[in-house]
XYZ file of C-alpha atoms in Angstrom:
726
model
C 0.000 0.000 0.000
C 1.380 3.420 -0.954
C 0.369 6.556 0.933
C 1.876 10.018 0.966
C 0.947 13.074 2.964
C 2.700 16.392 2.424
C 2.480 18.817 5.332
C 2.277 22.547 4.688
C 2.223 24.571 7.883
C 1.792 28.304 8.426
C 3.701 29.916 11.294
C 3.446 33.276 13.024
C 6.213 35.653 13.902
C 6.939 37.703 10.771
C 6.265 41.408 10.202
C 2.560 42.264 9.849
C 2.881 44.374 6.649
C 4.911 43.418 3.591
C 6.430 46.107 1.348
C 5.479 44.154 -1.802
C 1.853 43.689 -0.845
C 0.647 46.419 -3.212
C 1.779 44.313 -6.165
C -0.412 41.327 -5.268
C -3.208 42.875 -3.212
C -5.497 43.086 -6.248
C -5.101 39.416 -7.227
C -7.953 36.983 -6.569
C -6.445 33.455 -6.552
C -8.620 30.381 -6.302
C -8.184 26.707 -5.599
C -8.389 24.189 -8.391
C -11.793 22.620 -8.954
C -10.387 19.103 -8.598
C -9.514 19.554 -4.923
C -11.449 18.183 -1.973
C -10.991 19.254 1.638
C -11.504 16.817 4.525
C -11.434 17.873 8.209
C -9.573 15.574 10.621
C -8.555 15.635 14.270
C -4.949 14.851 15.161
C -4.004 14.947 18.859
C -7.200 16.892 19.592
C -6.292 19.569 17.053
C -8.379 20.253 13.945
C -6.542 19.875 10.654
C -7.653 19.897 7.040
C -6.481 17.412 4.420
C -6.591 18.776 0.878
C -7.013 15.958 -1.635
C -5.489 16.548 -5.061
C -7.462 14.044 -7.122
C -5.484 14.648 -10.306
C -2.028 13.956 -8.849
C -3.233 11.566 -6.095
C -1.492 13.649 -3.427
C -2.670 14.806 -0.031
C -1.658 17.937 1.861
C -2.362 18.773 5.489
C -2.989 22.314 6.754
C -3.745 23.615 10.224
C -6.805 25.660 11.165
C -5.116 29.039 10.671
C -3.944 28.139 7.167
C -7.434 26.847 6.351
C -8.944 30.212 7.346
C -7.008 31.655 4.414
C -7.510 28.737 2.021
C -11.315 28.766 2.362
C -11.420 32.373 1.082
C -9.512 31.592 -2.134
C -12.625 31.532 -4.326
C -11.390 33.541 -7.328
C -13.570 36.543 -6.412
C -12.034 37.767 -3.163
C -8.856 39.760 -3.686
C -5.945 39.322 -1.349
C -6.504 42.821 0.044
C -10.143 42.066 0.875
C -9.094 38.650 2.207
C -6.645 40.279 4.621
C -9.166 42.883 5.760
C -11.733 40.155 6.353
C -9.229 38.155 8.379
C -8.434 41.294 10.368
C -12.106 41.675 11.240
C -12.423 38.007 12.252
C -9.082 37.270 13.922
C -8.328 40.462 15.793
C -4.925 40.165 17.445
C -4.377 36.722 15.829
C -4.297 38.264 12.368
C -1.760 36.503 10.110
C 0.828 38.801 8.599
C 0.948 39.621 4.917
C 4.269 37.796 4.767
C 2.599 34.631 6.072
C -0.201 34.903 3.526
C 2.311 35.263 0.703
C 4.315 32.334 2.051
C 1.193 30.150 2.154
C 0.283 31.156 -1.401
C 3.787 30.215 -2.483
C 3.331 26.785 -0.928
C -0.032 26.316 -2.628
C 1.477 27.314 -5.961
C 4.443 24.953 -5.595
C 2.009 22.135 -4.763
C -0.103 22.882 -7.888
C -3.194 23.631 -5.797
C -3.979 27.060 -7.291
C -5.900 27.601 -10.539
C -5.038 30.396 -12.948
C -7.160 32.257 -15.497
C -4.095 33.171 -17.509
C -2.194 31.018 -19.958
C 0.097 28.807 -17.884
C 3.829 28.794 -18.338
C 4.100 25.515 -20.228
C 7.867 25.449 -19.893
C 7.655 25.805 -16.127
C 4.978 23.098 -15.893
C 7.004 20.740 -18.085
C 10.143 21.389 -16.063
C 8.278 20.852 -12.817
C 6.829 17.599 -14.145
C 10.249 16.361 -15.217
C 11.675 17.289 -11.824
C 8.928 15.432 -9.963
C 9.336 12.387 -12.223
C 13.101 12.350 -11.676
C 12.692 12.620 -7.909
C 10.229 9.723 -7.857
C 12.502 7.561 -9.977
C 15.580 8.470 -7.966
C 13.808 7.681 -4.701
C 12.765 4.344 -6.170
C 16.140 3.399 -7.621
C 18.034 4.275 -4.445
C 15.805 2.019 -2.370
C 17.084 -1.561 -2.678
C 13.843 -2.833 -1.209
C 11.387 -1.418 -3.745
C 11.246 -0.165 -7.351
C 7.679 0.599 -8.550
C 6.091 0.314 -11.981
C 2.365 1.315 -12.219
C 0.067 -0.845 -14.419
C -3.730 -0.184 -14.350
C -6.764 1.125 -12.407
C -8.473 -1.575 -10.240
C -11.226 0.619 -8.749
C -14.217 -0.951 -10.557
C -13.117 -4.491 -9.807
C -12.677 -3.715 -6.115
C -16.073 -2.001 -6.004
C -17.796 -5.177 -7.214
C -15.693 -7.436 -4.987
C -16.379 -5.377 -1.852
C -20.135 -5.694 -2.399
C -19.955 -9.469 -2.789
C -17.688 -9.903 0.239
C -19.615 -7.448 2.413
C -20.913 -10.203 4.800
C -17.294 -11.032 5.736
C -15.961 -7.480 6.034
C -17.252 -7.063 9.595
C -17.062 -8.702 13.027
C -18.003 -12.097 11.565
C -14.885 -12.057 9.438
C -12.800 -11.104 12.493
C -14.136 -14.096 14.436
C -13.364 -16.462 11.551
C -9.875 -14.977 11.233
C -9.114 -15.535 14.924
C -10.517 -19.073 14.807
C -8.097 -19.869 11.974
C -4.951 -18.045 13.145
C -4.797 -18.645 16.907
C -4.625 -22.481 16.722
C -1.973 -22.172 14.014
C 0.219 -20.084 16.333
C -0.001 -22.723 19.058
C 0.815 -25.546 16.645
C 3.683 -23.587 15.074
C 5.348 -23.256 18.481
C 5.248 -27.028 18.978
C 6.653 -27.652 15.468
C 9.223 -24.840 15.598
C 12.261 -27.083 15.181
C 10.804 -28.745 12.092
C 9.946 -25.356 10.601
C 13.380 -23.806 11.166
C 15.670 -26.797 10.624
C 18.160 -25.985 7.819
C 16.095 -22.905 7.042
C 18.692 -21.160 4.897
C 19.515 -24.208 2.793
C 15.840 -25.055 2.256
C 14.803 -21.550 1.275
C 17.819 -20.637 -0.875
C 18.023 -23.897 -2.820
C 17.807 -23.171 -6.543
C 14.666 -25.235 -7.158
C 12.988 -23.629 -4.149
C 13.874 -20.145 -5.392
C 12.009 -20.902 -8.600
C 8.934 -21.850 -6.570
C 9.277 -18.698 -4.477
C 9.490 -16.583 -7.618
C 6.099 -17.956 -8.683
C 4.436 -17.911 -5.259
C 5.598 -14.490 -4.113
C 3.507 -12.431 -6.561
C 0.463 -14.626 -5.916
C 0.713 -14.145 -2.154
C 1.290 -10.411 -2.476
C -1.631 -9.831 -4.845
C -3.908 -11.189 -2.121
C -2.170 -8.881 0.334
C -2.793 -5.847 -1.852
C -6.397 -6.849 -2.529
C -6.889 -6.819 1.234
C -5.791 -3.171 1.297
C -8.063 -2.344 -1.604
C -11.152 -4.022 -0.124
C -10.643 -2.290 3.223
C -10.227 1.038 1.457
C -13.406 0.541 -0.578
C -15.272 -0.503 2.569
C -14.335 2.856 4.114
C -15.527 4.770 1.058
C -12.144 5.377 -0.564
C -10.962 5.023 -4.143
C -8.159 2.878 -5.542
C -6.806 3.930 -8.927
C -3.296 2.490 -9.104
C -2.104 -1.107 -9.135
C 1.338 -2.047 -10.342
C 4.529 -4.022 -9.867
C 7.147 -3.384 -7.193
C 10.553 -5.004 -7.662
C 11.197 -6.220 -4.123
C 14.752 -7.589 -3.997
C 14.508 -7.953 -7.790
C 11.310 -10.023 -7.547
C 8.137 -8.674 -9.217
C 5.581 -8.076 -6.459
C 2.182 -6.385 -6.922
C 1.460 -3.143 -5.084
C -1.764 -1.177 -4.734
C -2.122 2.486 -3.820
C -4.831 3.071 -1.235
C -3.778 6.601 -0.360
C -7.374 7.846 -0.475
C -7.724 6.336 3.006
C -5.886 9.430 4.250
C -9.157 11.290 3.873
C -11.013 9.012 6.320
C -11.963 11.038 9.406
C -11.719 8.032 11.758
C -8.162 6.924 12.478
C -9.348 3.357 13.175
C -10.660 3.114 9.626
C -7.282 4.292 8.333
C -5.469 1.780 10.542
C -7.702 -1.028 9.271
C -6.742 -0.205 5.688
C -3.072 -0.375 6.671
C -3.494 -3.681 8.500
C -5.810 -5.406 6.002
C -3.013 -6.739 3.800
C -1.173 -8.242 6.757
C -4.394 -9.780 8.072
C -4.884 -11.502 4.726
C -1.273 -12.742 4.672
C -1.370 -14.093 8.222
C -4.640 -15.879 7.442
C -3.067 -17.333 4.297
C 0.027 -18.412 6.282
C -2.218 -20.215 8.780
C -4.044 -22.110 6.027
C -0.757 -23.071 4.360
C 0.633 -24.210 7.719
C -2.337 -26.520 8.265
C -1.732 -28.006 4.821
C 1.964 -28.445 5.614
C 1.056 -30.439 8.724
C -1.424 -32.626 6.853
C 0.403 -33.328 3.589
C 2.955 -36.055 3.022
C 6.485 -35.083 1.903
C 6.515 -33.964 -1.701
C 5.969 -30.991 -3.981
C 2.646 -29.992 -2.405
C 4.139 -29.967 1.098
C 7.075 -27.865 -0.126
C 4.663 -25.362 -1.700
C 2.699 -25.119 1.552
C 5.930 -24.527 3.481
C 7.005 -21.760 1.100
C 3.642 -20.007 1.372
C 3.865 -20.210 5.168
C 7.336 -18.659 5.141
C 6.464 -15.962 2.617
C 3.271 -14.869 4.332
C 4.785 -14.829 7.825
C 8.429 -13.757 7.517
C 7.735 -10.835 5.187
C 4.950 -9.673 7.495
C 7.195 -9.678 10.572
C 10.363 -8.258 8.987
C 8.808 -5.733 6.629
C 5.108 -4.964 6.667
C 4.359 -5.058 10.396
C 7.444 -3.168 11.538
C 6.858 0.589 11.912
C 10.576 1.302 11.481
C 10.271 0.561 7.756
C 7.945 2.661 5.655
C 5.465 -0.077 4.910
C 2.104 -0.955 6.412
C 3.249 -0.955 10.034
C 4.615 2.563 9.641
C 1.275 4.012 8.541
C -0.585 2.097 11.241
C 1.774 3.500 13.884
C 1.467 6.981 12.407
C -2.317 6.842 12.749
C -2.188 5.214 16.192
C 0.163 7.915 17.509
C -1.734 10.589 15.551
C 1.518 11.864 14.055
C 1.260 12.163 10.260
C 4.488 12.138 8.251
C 6.282 10.594 11.211
C 9.474 9.702 9.331
C 9.840 13.027 7.496
C 9.088 15.125 10.542
C 11.387 13.027 12.729
C 14.189 13.774 10.273
C 13.294 17.470 10.360
C 13.306 17.322 14.173
C 16.896 16.074 14.217
C 17.845 18.720 11.652
C 16.191 21.313 13.897
C 18.204 20.100 16.900
C 21.384 20.269 14.821
C 20.674 23.800 13.650
C 19.617 25.083 17.046
C 22.114 23.318 19.295
C 25.194 23.137 17.107
C 24.782 26.001 14.654
C 23.213 28.371 17.154
C 20.151 29.258 15.063
C 17.681 30.530 17.645
C 14.861 30.921 15.137
C 15.083 27.479 13.519
C 11.628 26.058 12.762
C 10.579 23.108 14.901
C 8.372 20.429 13.283
C 6.639 19.765 16.623
C 2.972 20.745 16.341
C 1.430 19.030 19.368
C 2.490 17.902 22.847
C 4.246 14.535 22.925
C 5.503 14.563 19.340
C 9.100 15.471 20.239
C 9.536 12.232 22.204
C 8.544 10.058 19.241
C 10.598 12.150 16.803
C 13.692 11.680 18.971
C 13.273 7.906 19.035
C 12.076 7.197 15.532
C 14.900 8.441 13.284
C 17.838 6.589 14.901
C 15.828 3.411 15.477
C 14.544 3.437 11.909
C 18.024 3.974 10.490
C 19.532 1.182 12.580
C 16.767 -1.310 11.821
C 16.693 -0.496 8.108
C 20.454 -0.960 7.890
C 20.227 -4.185 9.912
C 17.537 -5.623 7.627
C 19.426 -4.721 4.461
C 22.701 -6.223 5.618
C 20.961 -9.290 7.063
C 19.373 -9.909 3.680
C 22.736 -9.397 1.983
C 24.487 -11.862 4.305
C 21.649 -14.385 4.060
C 21.633 -14.300 0.261
C 25.422 -14.239 -0.027
C 25.604 -17.409 2.034
C 24.296 -19.217 -1.049
C 24.961 -16.722 -3.874
C 27.942 -14.581 -2.947
C 27.916 -12.142 -5.874
C 24.232 -11.290 -5.416
C 24.739 -10.739 -1.692
C 27.681 -8.409 -2.295
C 25.635 -6.446 -4.828
C 22.801 -6.017 -2.316
C 25.295 -4.957 0.365
C 26.874 -2.316 -1.888
C 23.451 -1.045 -2.887
C 22.393 -0.917 0.758
C 25.473 1.075 1.751
C 24.828 3.535 -1.067
C 21.154 4.003 -0.179
C 21.312 3.928 3.620
C 24.645 5.525 4.440
C 26.476 7.086 1.506
C 23.559 8.985 -0.056
C 22.217 10.526 3.209
C 25.763 11.440 4.223
C 26.387 13.059 0.845
C 23.165 15.050 1.113
C 24.109 16.233 4.592
C 27.524 17.322 3.350
C 25.890 19.131 0.445
C 23.531 20.970 2.792
C 26.430 22.037 4.997
C 28.520 23.099 2.003
C 25.702 25.213 0.573
C 25.050 26.918 3.879
C 28.717 27.516 4.590
C 29.463 28.839 1.106
C 26.242 30.820 0.808
C 26.397 32.451 4.200
C 23.397 30.548 5.512
C 25.361 29.962 8.700
C 26.784 32.711 10.888
C 30.531 33.180 10.936
C 31.119 31.649 14.348
C 29.095 28.441 13.746
C 30.661 28.285 10.293
C 34.112 28.241 11.819
C 32.959 25.615 14.293
C 31.625 23.392 11.485
C 34.759 23.746 9.389
C 36.923 23.027 12.415
C 34.826 19.990 13.347
C 34.865 18.669 9.780
C 38.611 19.164 9.460
C 39.215 17.686 12.887
C 37.034 14.676 12.127
C 38.789 14.083 8.818
C 42.221 14.317 10.410
C 41.164 12.100 13.292
C 39.752 9.403 11.013
C 42.277 9.340 8.188
C 45.470 11.205 9.134
C 46.098 10.950 12.878
C 48.017 7.761 13.724
C 46.868 6.322 17.032
C 48.046 3.383 19.133
C 46.768 0.087 17.845
C 46.743 -3.279 19.561
C 45.079 -6.688 19.522
C 44.166 -8.430 22.762
C 43.619 -12.176 23.130
C 43.373 -14.694 25.960
C 45.947 -17.345 26.769
C 46.974 -19.816 29.462
C 50.215 -20.356 31.362
C 51.638 -23.619 30.132
C 54.759 -25.753 30.320
C 56.868 -27.476 27.664
C 55.696 -30.967 26.793
C 58.744 -32.444 28.547
C 57.551 -30.939 31.847
C 54.189 -32.688 31.769
C 54.030 -35.935 33.755
C 51.732 -38.340 31.918
C 50.713 -41.939 32.375
C 52.725 -43.879 29.788
C 50.438 -46.878 30.000
C 46.945 -47.631 31.259
C 46.988 -49.078 34.762
C 46.382 -48.696 38.490
C 48.656 -46.542 40.650
C 50.656 -48.941 42.838
C 53.262 -46.747 44.522
C 54.134 -43.035 44.529
C 57.906 -42.832 44.457
C 58.223 -39.043 44.710
C 56.189 -36.527 46.656
C 54.946 -33.138 45.544
C 57.327 -30.192 45.862
C 60.383 -32.426 45.651
C 63.263 -31.724 43.290
C 63.629 -34.211 40.443
C 66.219 -34.929 37.793
C 65.643 -36.526 34.394
C 65.013 -40.267 34.683
C 63.895 -40.317 38.324
C 60.802 -42.403 39.075
C 57.644 -40.497 39.961
C 54.956 -43.176 40.038
C 54.665 -46.908 39.441
C 51.550 -48.303 37.781
C 50.344 -51.893 37.724
C 48.392 -53.701 35.047
C 47.690 -57.336 36.027
C 46.525 -58.183 32.546
C 49.673 -56.799 30.990
C 51.830 -58.618 33.568
C 50.132 -61.943 32.795
C 50.411 -61.357 29.062
C 54.094 -60.507 29.451
C 54.726 -63.722 31.419
C 52.896 -65.806 28.814
C 54.799 -64.166 25.993
C 58.079 -64.754 27.811
C 57.250 -68.462 28.026
C 56.335 -68.601 24.323
C 59.569 -66.887 23.409
C 61.633 -69.279 25.527
C 59.847 -72.261 23.940
C 60.522 -70.897 20.467
C 64.174 -70.449 21.430
C 64.400 -74.092 22.581
C 62.840 -75.364 19.324
C 65.171 -73.261 17.278
C 68.287 -74.426 19.155
C 67.261 -78.103 18.893
C 66.505 -77.891 15.174
C 69.777 -76.106 14.446
C 71.786 -78.857 16.186
C 70.031 -81.658 14.299
C 69.874 -80.006 10.887
C 71.227 -76.470 10.429
C 69.207 -76.083 7.222
C 65.946 -77.030 8.976
C 66.731 -74.594 11.828
C 66.032 -71.662 9.552
C 62.345 -72.601 9.532
C 62.168 -71.940 13.281
C 64.148 -68.714 13.058
C 61.177 -66.756 11.643
C 58.941 -68.004 14.458
C 61.527 -66.979 17.055
C 61.836 -63.484 15.605
C 58.041 -62.995 15.766
C 57.922 -64.070 19.391
C 60.886 -61.871 20.309
C 59.247 -58.843 18.627
C 56.013 -59.417 20.527
C 57.967 -59.788 23.772
C 59.870 -56.550 23.157
C 56.610 -54.686 22.539
C 55.080 -55.990 25.767
C 58.273 -55.239 27.676
C 58.171 -51.669 26.380
C 54.565 -51.301 27.521
C 55.484 -52.746 30.888
C 58.380 -50.303 31.218
C 56.002 -47.420 30.601
C 54.133 -48.447 33.747
C 56.985 -46.751 35.571
C 56.388 -43.006 35.178
C 59.660 -41.070 35.169
C 60.594 -37.419 35.036
C 61.709 -36.175 31.621
C 63.194 -32.906 32.866
C 64.714 -31.225 35.875
C 62.510 -29.274 38.235
C 60.116 -29.225 41.145
C 57.432 -31.916 41.126
C 53.767 -31.080 41.465
C 51.283 -33.951 41.643
C 47.518 -33.613 41.734
C 46.263 -35.215 44.982
C 49.282 -37.474 45.379
C 48.008 -38.904 48.670
C 44.909 -40.281 46.907
C 46.763 -41.732 43.928
C 47.427 -45.324 45.121
C 44.748 -47.599 43.758
C 43.394 -45.072 41.240
C 43.028 -46.061 37.598
C 44.712 -43.926 34.938
C 44.437 -44.084 31.186
C 47.399 -43.777 28.895
C 48.131 -40.070 28.362
C 46.365 -38.816 31.494
C 48.163 -35.857 33.088
C 49.384 -36.841 36.554
C 51.309 -33.690 37.384
C 54.096 -31.387 36.299
C 57.802 -31.038 36.775
C 58.010 -27.279 37.017
C 61.399 -26.241 35.625
C 63.436 -23.298 36.899
C 62.691 -21.545 33.607
C 59.431 -19.548 33.395
C 56.320 -21.185 31.933
C 55.161 -20.695 28.376
C 51.986 -18.915 27.278
C 49.728 -20.654 24.772
C 47.224 -18.410 23.030
C 44.444 -18.794 20.499
C 44.193 -16.200 17.712
C 41.124 -15.656 15.561
C 41.653 -16.145 11.838
C 40.778 -12.505 11.133
C 43.586 -11.303 13.456
C 46.212 -13.869 12.518
C 47.748 -11.955 9.601
C 47.876 -8.722 11.608
C 49.626 -10.447 14.522
C 52.020 -12.395 12.312
C 53.103 -9.499 10.090
C 52.591 -6.309 12.109
C 53.535 -6.986 15.731
C 55.981 -4.588 17.390
C 55.870 -5.965 20.930
C 53.958 -8.414 23.114
C 52.821 -7.878 26.702
C 51.265 -10.376 29.119
C 48.984 -9.423 32.007
C 47.728 -11.731 34.749
C 44.249 -11.120 36.200
C 45.525 -11.455 39.773
C 48.431 -9.051 39.106
C 46.829 -6.558 36.738
C 49.286 -3.796 37.611
C 52.221 -5.665 36.042
C 52.848 -6.123 32.338
C 55.418 -8.727 31.346
C 57.193 -8.692 27.983
C 56.938 -11.817 25.875
C 58.344 -13.188 22.638
C 56.723 -15.374 20.007
C 58.470 -18.760 20.124
C 56.425 -20.657 17.575
C 53.113 -20.721 15.767
C 51.104 -23.628 14.466
C 50.697 -23.047 10.705
C 47.363 -24.888 10.422
C 44.092 -23.711 11.936
C 42.430 -25.992 14.455
C 39.275 -26.220 16.530
C 41.055 -27.749 19.530
C 41.797 -25.412 22.446
C 44.995 -25.890 24.491
C 42.954 -25.548 27.688
C 39.281 -25.597 28.635
C 39.944 -22.336 30.509
C 39.874 -20.501 27.169
C 36.336 -21.689 26.369
C 33.175 -20.130 27.688
C 32.516 -23.116 29.912
C 35.834 -22.355 31.640
C 35.277 -18.611 31.873
C 36.925 -17.647 28.577
C 35.575 -15.826 25.532
C 35.682 -18.580 22.892
C 32.430 -20.347 22.035
C 32.777 -24.107 22.388
C 30.846 -27.040 21.000
C 28.132 -27.969 23.535
C 28.425 -31.619 22.447
C 32.050 -31.766 23.606
C 32.214 -32.722 27.292
C 35.847 -31.663 27.606
C 35.045 -28.045 26.720
C 38.088 -27.862 24.465
C 36.502 -27.949 21.017
C 35.762 -24.482 19.610
C 32.948 -23.817 17.178
C 35.305 -21.955 14.836
C 38.894 -22.695 13.896
C 41.771 -20.668 15.345
C 45.541 -20.383 15.134
C 47.725 -21.307 18.102
C 50.821 -19.389 19.226
C 53.343 -20.144 21.968
C 55.003 -17.256 23.789
C 58.094 -17.131 25.970
C 58.301 -15.125 29.207
C 61.359 -13.480 30.829
C 63.479 -15.399 33.347
C 62.350 -13.193 36.228
C 58.669 -14.051 35.723
C 57.670 -15.091 39.271
C 54.406 -16.986 38.747
C 54.077 -20.729 38.151
C 50.295 -21.112 38.254
C 50.023 -23.534 35.369
C 46.667 -23.411 33.578
C 45.846 -19.885 34.730
C 44.236 -17.644 32.129
C 46.199 -14.542 31.114
C 45.594 -11.606 28.805
C 48.036 -11.049 25.945
C 48.357 -7.712 24.156
C 50.017 -7.400 20.739
C 51.171 -3.874 19.958
C 50.981 -2.876 16.280
C 52.294 0.161 14.394
C 50.330 3.389 14.786
C 47.303 3.525 12.496
C 44.395 5.958 11.820
C 40.961 5.037 13.136
C 39.344 5.187 9.686
C 41.523 2.369 8.398
C 40.565 0.213 11.373
C 36.869 0.921 10.890
C 37.090 -0.147 7.261
C 38.962 -3.317 8.182
C 36.396 -4.088 10.882
C 33.454 -3.644 8.500
C 35.156 -5.789 5.900
C 35.845 -8.460 8.501
C 32.266 -8.323 9.769
C 30.907 -9.067 6.307
C 33.490 -11.584 5.108
C 33.735 -13.531 8.372
C 30.311 -14.978 7.661
C 31.632 -16.738 4.562
C 34.979 -17.973 5.922
C 33.791 -19.401 9.222
């Protein structure tokens, strides 16, 4: 549904008499015959909506402006009009300047008729200008490009009469009876509905179905607007195609609903299309539940998604200028909410920053300023979020199309408004529209901002988490699966390489070793006997003996690993050494550490997006411990693992251990990250006093000085590309 309301307001405060009045006082302007005027109340104030039936535009004027407009009958001259207003208004008499300003507005809006030959060149130029503005506004909106087709008014008139029994409370009851159970069932089937949503929707064959279904769903949506408008007594004279994300979607202009005096009737027109879509989504959902897997079930699913997702993300949200916006505008009784909210922020900029005391405020009623303050930033943020979400979602399957949408979105949402703002400032600064002092302030701010963003080098660093760790030789591990039989060394004792720490026992391995020893001895006896009797025949037993000896050596090696020995020099630390006897350990389990005199290492995990920056542009490295935050310790990069991995060196780096890295909830160890990272190992100075192995530390990589603008660009690029390289 397309609606547009242009506000023309008359304000007091200018000089009562204008020096050029004598030139126009004898003119008797009149309104065009094709205009209609409709009174409406907005926030308990009487306003008048002037309907331009030729151009399908609507203009709102306050009561004071209407006092002048009603006298423009082609017979009353401006001088007599002013004298009559003086007799009626008394001290509230509008100035001649205000009357001339209002007439200028009426002329620019093509609301005045003329008995003289019109300036055809001016009219043609004005028409071309309006056409260009409409096309430019359409082309710079990635969400909608409109192409009008035909007039549906007669068809809707006949349809509204036939459907009259349903366009009342009976239809509302039927709608609720259909939609409410569907909402309950959808909640219970939510996982089935959303499972592999992106892959299901963006599959090539499904996109072809969506391309066919989308226009069919939306034509029903638009017919809902049209029927509601006809029910309220309005007219619908424009139906066409809107290219929504490059898909042809029908649209219908029901802007005549702006003339309805009751705001609830206007809100119903705005909501009618969404009511039809939600009802259609409910019916399709019921079919999806009932049908067996196949083409029909897929079609029902697509209709459910189309009629529900587009309603929530686009039509129902007042932050986008679709149906929800016009409903909210009527509910709040604030017409032109988006335009006037933008003017409100411009007013604040002019008054607060530029020092213009007489800047015009768009606030016309109590309470409007609050909504103006909220609406513009929220609308900008949500619109940008929706555009980039669509770009990322599409690019997940079709990268080039997603990038194109993203570039278009940046141009429409950020670059174009910023360029317009710069143009406005440049015109005012160059043309003297801003006083000298504010002008200097603006130029200084602009220059300062440019220097700050693109010329001023500032400190730059990357911060990651790590853990204090030891070399592999310092880790005491169980060399073989078994039960702890005897602890040969106690915690905090000094060890040398080769000293026994713990002895394990494996009865099964011991029995197997004894049996293998017997088999080897028997093979040796057979070999010796055969070699004495017949040296040539002894070779047959030699192969058997070698096999048995190899098996015995393997078992002997496993048995030797039951004795856990220190591989390095240092101070022993065992975990609960007094409880170790009798406990079962698996091969590779960490039993303790031999803490060397040298400082521990730091193992860190680096995100893929930061890896190149750390590897190529690191000037220095500093380590900070959370329990000694006042001290920063220098560090050096000892090694880096060239391949990315999902395994974390310690569970302390994952979220389950208090870290920042998201881990796989299916991994009980808490050491498997959801995304791959690069691992680095850092060395600490010899005077590093802490030996709290496994403690989490913060590592800071200092990079060369760099302007903020370059970092912002790199961050935006990373934000977009990270989605496709994760």
